[in-house]
mmCIF file of C-alpha atoms in Angstrom:
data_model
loop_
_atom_site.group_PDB
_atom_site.id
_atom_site.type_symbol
_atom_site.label_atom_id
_atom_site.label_comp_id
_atom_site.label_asym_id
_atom_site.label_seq_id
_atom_site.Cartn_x
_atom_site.Cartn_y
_atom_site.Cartn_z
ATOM 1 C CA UNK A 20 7.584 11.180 13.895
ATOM 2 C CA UNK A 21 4.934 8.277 13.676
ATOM 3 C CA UNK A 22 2.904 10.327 11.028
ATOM 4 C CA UNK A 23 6.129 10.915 9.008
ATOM 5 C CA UNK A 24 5.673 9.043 5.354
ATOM 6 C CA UNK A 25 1.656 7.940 5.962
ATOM 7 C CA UNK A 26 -0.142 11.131 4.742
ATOM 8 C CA UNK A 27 -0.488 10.442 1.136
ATOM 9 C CA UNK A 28 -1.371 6.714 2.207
ATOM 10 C CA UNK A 29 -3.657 6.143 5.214
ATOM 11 C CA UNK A 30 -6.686 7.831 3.903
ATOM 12 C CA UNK A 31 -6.418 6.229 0.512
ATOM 13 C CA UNK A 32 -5.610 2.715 1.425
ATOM 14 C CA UNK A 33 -7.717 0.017 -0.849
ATOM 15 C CA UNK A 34 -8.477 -2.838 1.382
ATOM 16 C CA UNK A 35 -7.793 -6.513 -0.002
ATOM 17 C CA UNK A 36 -10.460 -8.817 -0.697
ATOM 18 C CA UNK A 37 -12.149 -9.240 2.698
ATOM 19 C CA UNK A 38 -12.698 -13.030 3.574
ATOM 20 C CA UNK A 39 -15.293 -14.669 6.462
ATOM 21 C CA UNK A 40 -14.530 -16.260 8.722
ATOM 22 C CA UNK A 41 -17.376 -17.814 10.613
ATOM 23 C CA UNK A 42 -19.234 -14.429 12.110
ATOM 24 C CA UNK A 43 -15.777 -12.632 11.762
ATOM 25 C CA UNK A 44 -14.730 -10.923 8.114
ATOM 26 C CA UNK A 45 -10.421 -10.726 7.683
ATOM 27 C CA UNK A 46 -8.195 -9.194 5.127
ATOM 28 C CA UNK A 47 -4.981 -10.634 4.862
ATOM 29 C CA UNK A 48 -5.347 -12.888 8.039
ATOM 30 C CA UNK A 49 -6.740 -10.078 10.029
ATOM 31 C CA UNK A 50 -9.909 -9.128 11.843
ATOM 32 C CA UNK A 51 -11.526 -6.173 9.958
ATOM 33 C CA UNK A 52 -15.327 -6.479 11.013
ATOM 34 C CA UNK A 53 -17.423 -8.697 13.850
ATOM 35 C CA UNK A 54 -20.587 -9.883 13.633
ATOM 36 C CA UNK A 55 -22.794 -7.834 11.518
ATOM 37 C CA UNK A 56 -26.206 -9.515 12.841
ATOM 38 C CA UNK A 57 -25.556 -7.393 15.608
ATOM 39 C CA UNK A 58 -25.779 -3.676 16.593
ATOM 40 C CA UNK A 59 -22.542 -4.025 18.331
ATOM 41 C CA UNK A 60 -19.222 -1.956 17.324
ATOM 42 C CA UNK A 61 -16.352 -1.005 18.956
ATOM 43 C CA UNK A 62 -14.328 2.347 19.435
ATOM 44 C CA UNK A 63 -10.673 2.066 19.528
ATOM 45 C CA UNK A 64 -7.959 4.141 19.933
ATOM 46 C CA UNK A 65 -4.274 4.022 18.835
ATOM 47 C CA UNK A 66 -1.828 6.648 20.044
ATOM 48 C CA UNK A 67 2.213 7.027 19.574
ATOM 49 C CA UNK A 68 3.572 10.514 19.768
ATOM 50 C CA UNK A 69 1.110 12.234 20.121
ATOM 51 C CA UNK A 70 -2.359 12.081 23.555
ATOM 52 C CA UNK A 71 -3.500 15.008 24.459
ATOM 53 C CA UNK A 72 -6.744 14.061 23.452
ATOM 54 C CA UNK A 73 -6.623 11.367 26.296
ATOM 55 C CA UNK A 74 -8.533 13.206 29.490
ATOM 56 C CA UNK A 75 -11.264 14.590 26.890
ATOM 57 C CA UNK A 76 -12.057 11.102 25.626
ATOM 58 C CA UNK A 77 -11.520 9.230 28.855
ATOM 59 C CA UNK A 78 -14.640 11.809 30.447
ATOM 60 C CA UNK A 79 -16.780 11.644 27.530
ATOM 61 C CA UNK A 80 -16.706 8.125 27.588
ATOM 62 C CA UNK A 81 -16.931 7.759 31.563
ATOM 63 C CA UNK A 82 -20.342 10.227 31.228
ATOM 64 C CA UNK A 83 -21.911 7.822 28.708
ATOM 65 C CA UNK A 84 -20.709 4.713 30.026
ATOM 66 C CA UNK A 85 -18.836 3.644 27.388
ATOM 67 C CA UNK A 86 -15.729 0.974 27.445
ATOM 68 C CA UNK A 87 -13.596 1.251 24.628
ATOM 69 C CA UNK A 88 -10.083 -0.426 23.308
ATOM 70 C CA UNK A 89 -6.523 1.641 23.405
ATOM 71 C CA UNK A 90 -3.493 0.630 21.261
ATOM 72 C CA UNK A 91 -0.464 1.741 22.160
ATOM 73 C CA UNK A 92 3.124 1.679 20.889
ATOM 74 C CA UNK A 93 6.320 1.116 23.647
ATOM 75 C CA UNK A 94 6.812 4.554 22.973
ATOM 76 C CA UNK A 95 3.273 5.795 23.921
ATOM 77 C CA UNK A 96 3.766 3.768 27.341
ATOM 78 C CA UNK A 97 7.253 4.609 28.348
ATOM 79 C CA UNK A 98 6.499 8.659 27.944
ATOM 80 C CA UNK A 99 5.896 9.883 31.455
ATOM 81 C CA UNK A 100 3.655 12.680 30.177
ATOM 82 C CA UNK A 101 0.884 9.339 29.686
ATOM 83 C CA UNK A 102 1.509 7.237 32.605
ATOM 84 C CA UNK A 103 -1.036 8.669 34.389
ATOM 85 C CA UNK A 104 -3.675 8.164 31.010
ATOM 86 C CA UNK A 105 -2.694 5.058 30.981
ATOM 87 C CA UNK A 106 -3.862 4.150 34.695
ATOM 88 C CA UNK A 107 -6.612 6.068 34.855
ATOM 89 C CA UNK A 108 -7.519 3.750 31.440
ATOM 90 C CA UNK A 109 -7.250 1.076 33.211
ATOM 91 C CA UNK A 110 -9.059 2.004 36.045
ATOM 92 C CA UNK A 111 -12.073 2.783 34.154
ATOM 93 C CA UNK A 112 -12.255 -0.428 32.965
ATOM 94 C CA UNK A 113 -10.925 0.092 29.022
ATOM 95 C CA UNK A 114 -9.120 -2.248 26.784
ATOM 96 C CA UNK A 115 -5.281 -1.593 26.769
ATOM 97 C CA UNK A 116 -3.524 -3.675 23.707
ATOM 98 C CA UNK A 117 -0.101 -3.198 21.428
ATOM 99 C CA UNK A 118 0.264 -1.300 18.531
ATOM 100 C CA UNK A 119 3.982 -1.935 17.909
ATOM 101 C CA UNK A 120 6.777 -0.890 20.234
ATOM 102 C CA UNK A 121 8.585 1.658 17.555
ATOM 103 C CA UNK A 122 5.719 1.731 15.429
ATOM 104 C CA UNK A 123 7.212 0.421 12.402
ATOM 105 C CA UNK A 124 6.056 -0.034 8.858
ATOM 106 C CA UNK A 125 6.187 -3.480 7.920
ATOM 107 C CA UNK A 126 5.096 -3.489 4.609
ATOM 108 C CA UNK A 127 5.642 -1.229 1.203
ATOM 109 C CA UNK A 128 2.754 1.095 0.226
ATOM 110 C CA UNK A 129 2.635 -0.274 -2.926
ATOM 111 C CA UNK A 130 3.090 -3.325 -2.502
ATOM 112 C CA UNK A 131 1.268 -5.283 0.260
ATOM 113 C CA UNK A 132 3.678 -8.629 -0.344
ATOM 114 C CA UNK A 133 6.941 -7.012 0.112
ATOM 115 C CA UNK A 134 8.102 -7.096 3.521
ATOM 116 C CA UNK A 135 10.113 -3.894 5.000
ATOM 117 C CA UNK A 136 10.944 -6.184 8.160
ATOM 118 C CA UNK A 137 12.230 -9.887 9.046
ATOM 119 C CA UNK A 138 10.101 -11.962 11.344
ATOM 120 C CA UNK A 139 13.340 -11.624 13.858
ATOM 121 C CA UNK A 140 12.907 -7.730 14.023
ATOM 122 C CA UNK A 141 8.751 -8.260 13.803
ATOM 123 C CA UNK A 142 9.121 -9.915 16.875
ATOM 124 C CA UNK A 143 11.365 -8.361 18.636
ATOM 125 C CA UNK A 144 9.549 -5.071 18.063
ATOM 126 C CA UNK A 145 6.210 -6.629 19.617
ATOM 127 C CA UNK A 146 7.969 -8.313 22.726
ATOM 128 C CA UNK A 147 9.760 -4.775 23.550
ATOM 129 C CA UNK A 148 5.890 -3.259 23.215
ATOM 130 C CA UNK A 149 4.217 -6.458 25.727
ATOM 131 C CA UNK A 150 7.214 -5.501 28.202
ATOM 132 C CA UNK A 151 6.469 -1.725 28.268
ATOM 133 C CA UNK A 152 2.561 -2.754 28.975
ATOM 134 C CA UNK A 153 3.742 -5.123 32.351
ATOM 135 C CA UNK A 154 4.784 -2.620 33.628
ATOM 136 C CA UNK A 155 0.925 -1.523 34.390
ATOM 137 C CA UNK A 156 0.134 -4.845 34.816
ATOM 138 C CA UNK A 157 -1.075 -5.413 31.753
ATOM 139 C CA UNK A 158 -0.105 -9.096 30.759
ATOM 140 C CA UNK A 159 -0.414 -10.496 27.421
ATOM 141 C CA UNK A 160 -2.652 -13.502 28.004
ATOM 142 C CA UNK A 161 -5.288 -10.141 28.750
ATOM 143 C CA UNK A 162 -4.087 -7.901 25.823
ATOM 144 C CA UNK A 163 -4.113 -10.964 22.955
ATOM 145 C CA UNK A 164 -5.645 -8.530 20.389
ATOM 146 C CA UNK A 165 -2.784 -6.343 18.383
ATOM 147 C CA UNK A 166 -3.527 -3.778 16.170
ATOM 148 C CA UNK A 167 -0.582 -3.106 13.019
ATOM 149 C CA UNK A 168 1.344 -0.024 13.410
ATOM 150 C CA UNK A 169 -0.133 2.498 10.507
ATOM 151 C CA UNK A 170 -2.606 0.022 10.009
ATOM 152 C CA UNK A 171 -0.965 -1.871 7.165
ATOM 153 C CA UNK A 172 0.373 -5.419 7.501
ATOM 154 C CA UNK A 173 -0.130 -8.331 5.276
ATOM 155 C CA UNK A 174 -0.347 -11.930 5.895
ATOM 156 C CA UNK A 175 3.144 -12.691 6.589
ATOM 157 C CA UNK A 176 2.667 -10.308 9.791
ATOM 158 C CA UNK A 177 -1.303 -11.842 10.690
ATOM 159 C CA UNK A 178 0.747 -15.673 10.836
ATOM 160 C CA UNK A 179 3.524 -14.421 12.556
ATOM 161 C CA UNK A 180 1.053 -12.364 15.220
ATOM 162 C CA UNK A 181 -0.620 -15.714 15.351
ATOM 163 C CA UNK A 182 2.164 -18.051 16.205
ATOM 164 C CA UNK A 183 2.888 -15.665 18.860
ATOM 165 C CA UNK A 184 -0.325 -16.106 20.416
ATOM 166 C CA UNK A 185 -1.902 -12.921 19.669
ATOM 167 C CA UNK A 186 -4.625 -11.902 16.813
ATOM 168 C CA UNK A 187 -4.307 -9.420 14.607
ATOM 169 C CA UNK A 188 -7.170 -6.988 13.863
ATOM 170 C CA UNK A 189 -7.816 -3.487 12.191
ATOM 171 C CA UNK A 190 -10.139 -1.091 11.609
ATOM 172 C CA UNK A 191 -13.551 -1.493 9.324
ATOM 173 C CA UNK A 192 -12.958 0.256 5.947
ATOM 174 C CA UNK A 193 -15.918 2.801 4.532
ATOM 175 C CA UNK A 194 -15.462 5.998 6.863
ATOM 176 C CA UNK A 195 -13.260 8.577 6.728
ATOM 177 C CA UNK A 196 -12.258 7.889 11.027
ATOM 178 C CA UNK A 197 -8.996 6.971 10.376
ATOM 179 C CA UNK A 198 -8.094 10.635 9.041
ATOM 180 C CA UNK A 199 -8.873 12.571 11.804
ATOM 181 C CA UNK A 200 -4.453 13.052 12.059
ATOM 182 C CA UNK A 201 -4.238 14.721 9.097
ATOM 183 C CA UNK A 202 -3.523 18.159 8.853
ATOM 184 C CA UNK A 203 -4.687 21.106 6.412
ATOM 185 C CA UNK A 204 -1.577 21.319 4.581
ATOM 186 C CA UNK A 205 -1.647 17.728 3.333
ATOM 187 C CA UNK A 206 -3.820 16.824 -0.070
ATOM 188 C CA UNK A 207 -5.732 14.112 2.013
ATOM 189 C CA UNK A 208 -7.030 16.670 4.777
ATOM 190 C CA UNK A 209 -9.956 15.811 6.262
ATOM 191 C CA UNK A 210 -12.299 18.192 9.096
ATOM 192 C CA UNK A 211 -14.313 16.696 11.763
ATOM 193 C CA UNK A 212 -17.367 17.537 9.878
ATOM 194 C CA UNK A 213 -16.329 15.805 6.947
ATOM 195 C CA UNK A 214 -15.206 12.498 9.089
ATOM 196 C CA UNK A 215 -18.619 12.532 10.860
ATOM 197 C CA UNK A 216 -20.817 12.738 7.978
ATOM 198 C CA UNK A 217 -18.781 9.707 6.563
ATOM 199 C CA UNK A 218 -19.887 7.268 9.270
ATOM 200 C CA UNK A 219 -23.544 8.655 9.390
ATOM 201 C CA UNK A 220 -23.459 8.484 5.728
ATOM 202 C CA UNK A 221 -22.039 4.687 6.141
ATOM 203 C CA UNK A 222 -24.254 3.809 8.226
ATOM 204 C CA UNK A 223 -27.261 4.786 6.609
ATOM 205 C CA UNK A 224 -25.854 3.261 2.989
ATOM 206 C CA UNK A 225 -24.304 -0.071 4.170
ATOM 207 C CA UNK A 226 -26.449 -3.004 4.396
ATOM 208 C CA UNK A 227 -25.378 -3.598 7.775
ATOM 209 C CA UNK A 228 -25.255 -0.556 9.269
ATOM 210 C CA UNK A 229 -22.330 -0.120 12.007
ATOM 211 C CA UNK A 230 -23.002 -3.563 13.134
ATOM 212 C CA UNK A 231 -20.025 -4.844 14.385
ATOM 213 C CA UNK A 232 -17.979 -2.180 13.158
ATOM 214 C CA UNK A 233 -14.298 -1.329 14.397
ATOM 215 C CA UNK A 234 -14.092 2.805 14.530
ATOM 216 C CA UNK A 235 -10.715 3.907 14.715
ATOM 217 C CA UNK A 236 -9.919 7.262 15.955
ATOM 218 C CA UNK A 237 -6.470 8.916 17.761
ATOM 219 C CA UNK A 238 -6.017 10.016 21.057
ATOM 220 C CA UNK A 239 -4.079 12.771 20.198
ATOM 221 C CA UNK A 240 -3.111 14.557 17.023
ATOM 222 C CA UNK A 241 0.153 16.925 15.559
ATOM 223 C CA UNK A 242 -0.809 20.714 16.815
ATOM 224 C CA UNK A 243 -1.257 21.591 13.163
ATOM 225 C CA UNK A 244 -4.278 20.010 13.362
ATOM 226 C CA UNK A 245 -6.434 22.250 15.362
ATOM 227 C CA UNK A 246 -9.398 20.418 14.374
ATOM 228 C CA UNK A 247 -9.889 17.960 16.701
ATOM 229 C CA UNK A 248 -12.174 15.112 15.930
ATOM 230 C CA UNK A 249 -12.319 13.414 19.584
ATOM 231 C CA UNK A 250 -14.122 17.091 20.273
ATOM 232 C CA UNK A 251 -17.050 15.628 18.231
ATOM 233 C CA UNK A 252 -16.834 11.974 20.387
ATOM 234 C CA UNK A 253 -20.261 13.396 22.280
ATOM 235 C CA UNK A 254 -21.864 13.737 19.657
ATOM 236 C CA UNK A 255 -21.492 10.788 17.973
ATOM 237 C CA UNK A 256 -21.794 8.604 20.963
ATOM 238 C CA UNK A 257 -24.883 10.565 21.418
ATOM 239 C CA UNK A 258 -25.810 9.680 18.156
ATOM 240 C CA UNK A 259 -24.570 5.920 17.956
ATOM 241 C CA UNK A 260 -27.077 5.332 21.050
ATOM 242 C CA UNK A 261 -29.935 7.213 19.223
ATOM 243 C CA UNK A 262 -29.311 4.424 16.898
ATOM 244 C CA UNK A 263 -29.080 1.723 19.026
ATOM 245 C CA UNK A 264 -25.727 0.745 18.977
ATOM 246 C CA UNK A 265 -23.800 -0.893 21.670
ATOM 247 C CA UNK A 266 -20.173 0.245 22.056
ATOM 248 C CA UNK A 267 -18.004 -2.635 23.706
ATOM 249 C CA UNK A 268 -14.267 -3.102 23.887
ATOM 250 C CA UNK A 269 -12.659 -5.082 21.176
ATOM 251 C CA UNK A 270 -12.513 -8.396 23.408
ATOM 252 C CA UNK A 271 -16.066 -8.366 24.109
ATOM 253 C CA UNK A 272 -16.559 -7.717 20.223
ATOM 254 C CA UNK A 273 -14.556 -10.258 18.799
ATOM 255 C CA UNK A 274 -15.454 -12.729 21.571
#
């Protein structure tokens, strides 16, 4: 299971020193943040074993007339349970990307610099995820933006994405988004009220606001979880416009 050995570690990750990079900001060679001179963010969406948030968001987004960014791993794309998701996606006009074909952990918890993979098996991993996606058409020079499977990478992984001819991004650090998988039995359990008062809460503290933010949120969540936060995605696209935020896919973002 893709959740399997992240629950004491996703919620309570301590980003690097974040570095600029013209109007981007990076950690580790990644994208974490676009331009914050504008009220422009982007959703996204990663899902591996788990979617059955998929036709809730995809009609929540499709009333407000929202595009938004899905990651997916091989996995995700060669379960027939998605393959209509994913075309339906694709008609409505979203961003489909990679988020690792096995989802693999490429990096220890601890520490950032020690690599749990060799560029050989890095790369073979992200070729096997590409293939899965041509299969819906998707091609790669339209999908160049890759997002790390459990959202942890370090620079050794941002060069080698690079030399590929892809760019590596991840979420914005400061909410609590990223947690809506966890479940109540786990120390690090978060509820969808919790999670949405941490990006109003951002957004009214930060000096930027949500301006060019990346929110990360999953499709679909272990049934343990009954709590769904993509329930709350009306609301806080309801909200987001009330404050004047565009919502774009990650291409049109990070331009």
């Amino acid at each position: 299971m893709i959740l399997c050995g992240i629950l004491l570690n996703e919620c309570h990750q301590k980003p690097s020193a974040t570095e600029q990079s013209g109007k981007y900001s990076l950690i580790a060679g990644a994208i974490v943040q676009g331009d914050t001179t504008k009220k422009t963010m982007a959703i996204v969406f990663t899902g591996g074993d788990f979617g059955e948030g998929g036709d809730t968001i995809r009609k929540t987004l499709k009333r407000h007339g929202i595009h938004a960014s899905y990651f997916f791993t091989g996995d995700f794309y060669r379960n027939p349970a998605f393959q209509s998701l994913i075309q339906n996606l694709l008609v409505d006009g979203h961003y489909l990307g990679a988020h690792s074909d096995k989802h693999l952990l490429y990096c220890d918890w601890t520490n950032r610099d020690s690599l749990l993979v060799t560029k050989d098996e890095f790369l073979s991993d992200l070729h096997a995820n590409y293939n899965e996606m041509e299969k819906f058409g998707i091609l790669p020079e339209n999908a160049r933006y890759f997002m790390p499977p459990y959202e942890w990478y370090n620079d050794s992984i941002s060069q080698w994405t690079k030399e590929s001819g892809y760019q590596l991004f991840n979420f914005t650090h400061g909410t609590l988004s990223n947690a809506d998988y966890t479940t109540p039995e786990t120390p690090n359990y978060r509820t969808s009220n919790e999670i949405f008062d941490s990006i109003t809460t951002y957004e009214k503290t930060s000096s930027c606001g949500l301006n060019g933010y990346i929110l990360l949120i999953h499709i679909g969540t272990a049934p343990e979880r009954t709590d769904k936060f993509y329930h709350r995605l009306d609301d806080l696209t309801l909200w987001l416009k009330q404050k004047n935020y565009s919502m774009v896919r990650i291409d049109e973002l990070l331009r």
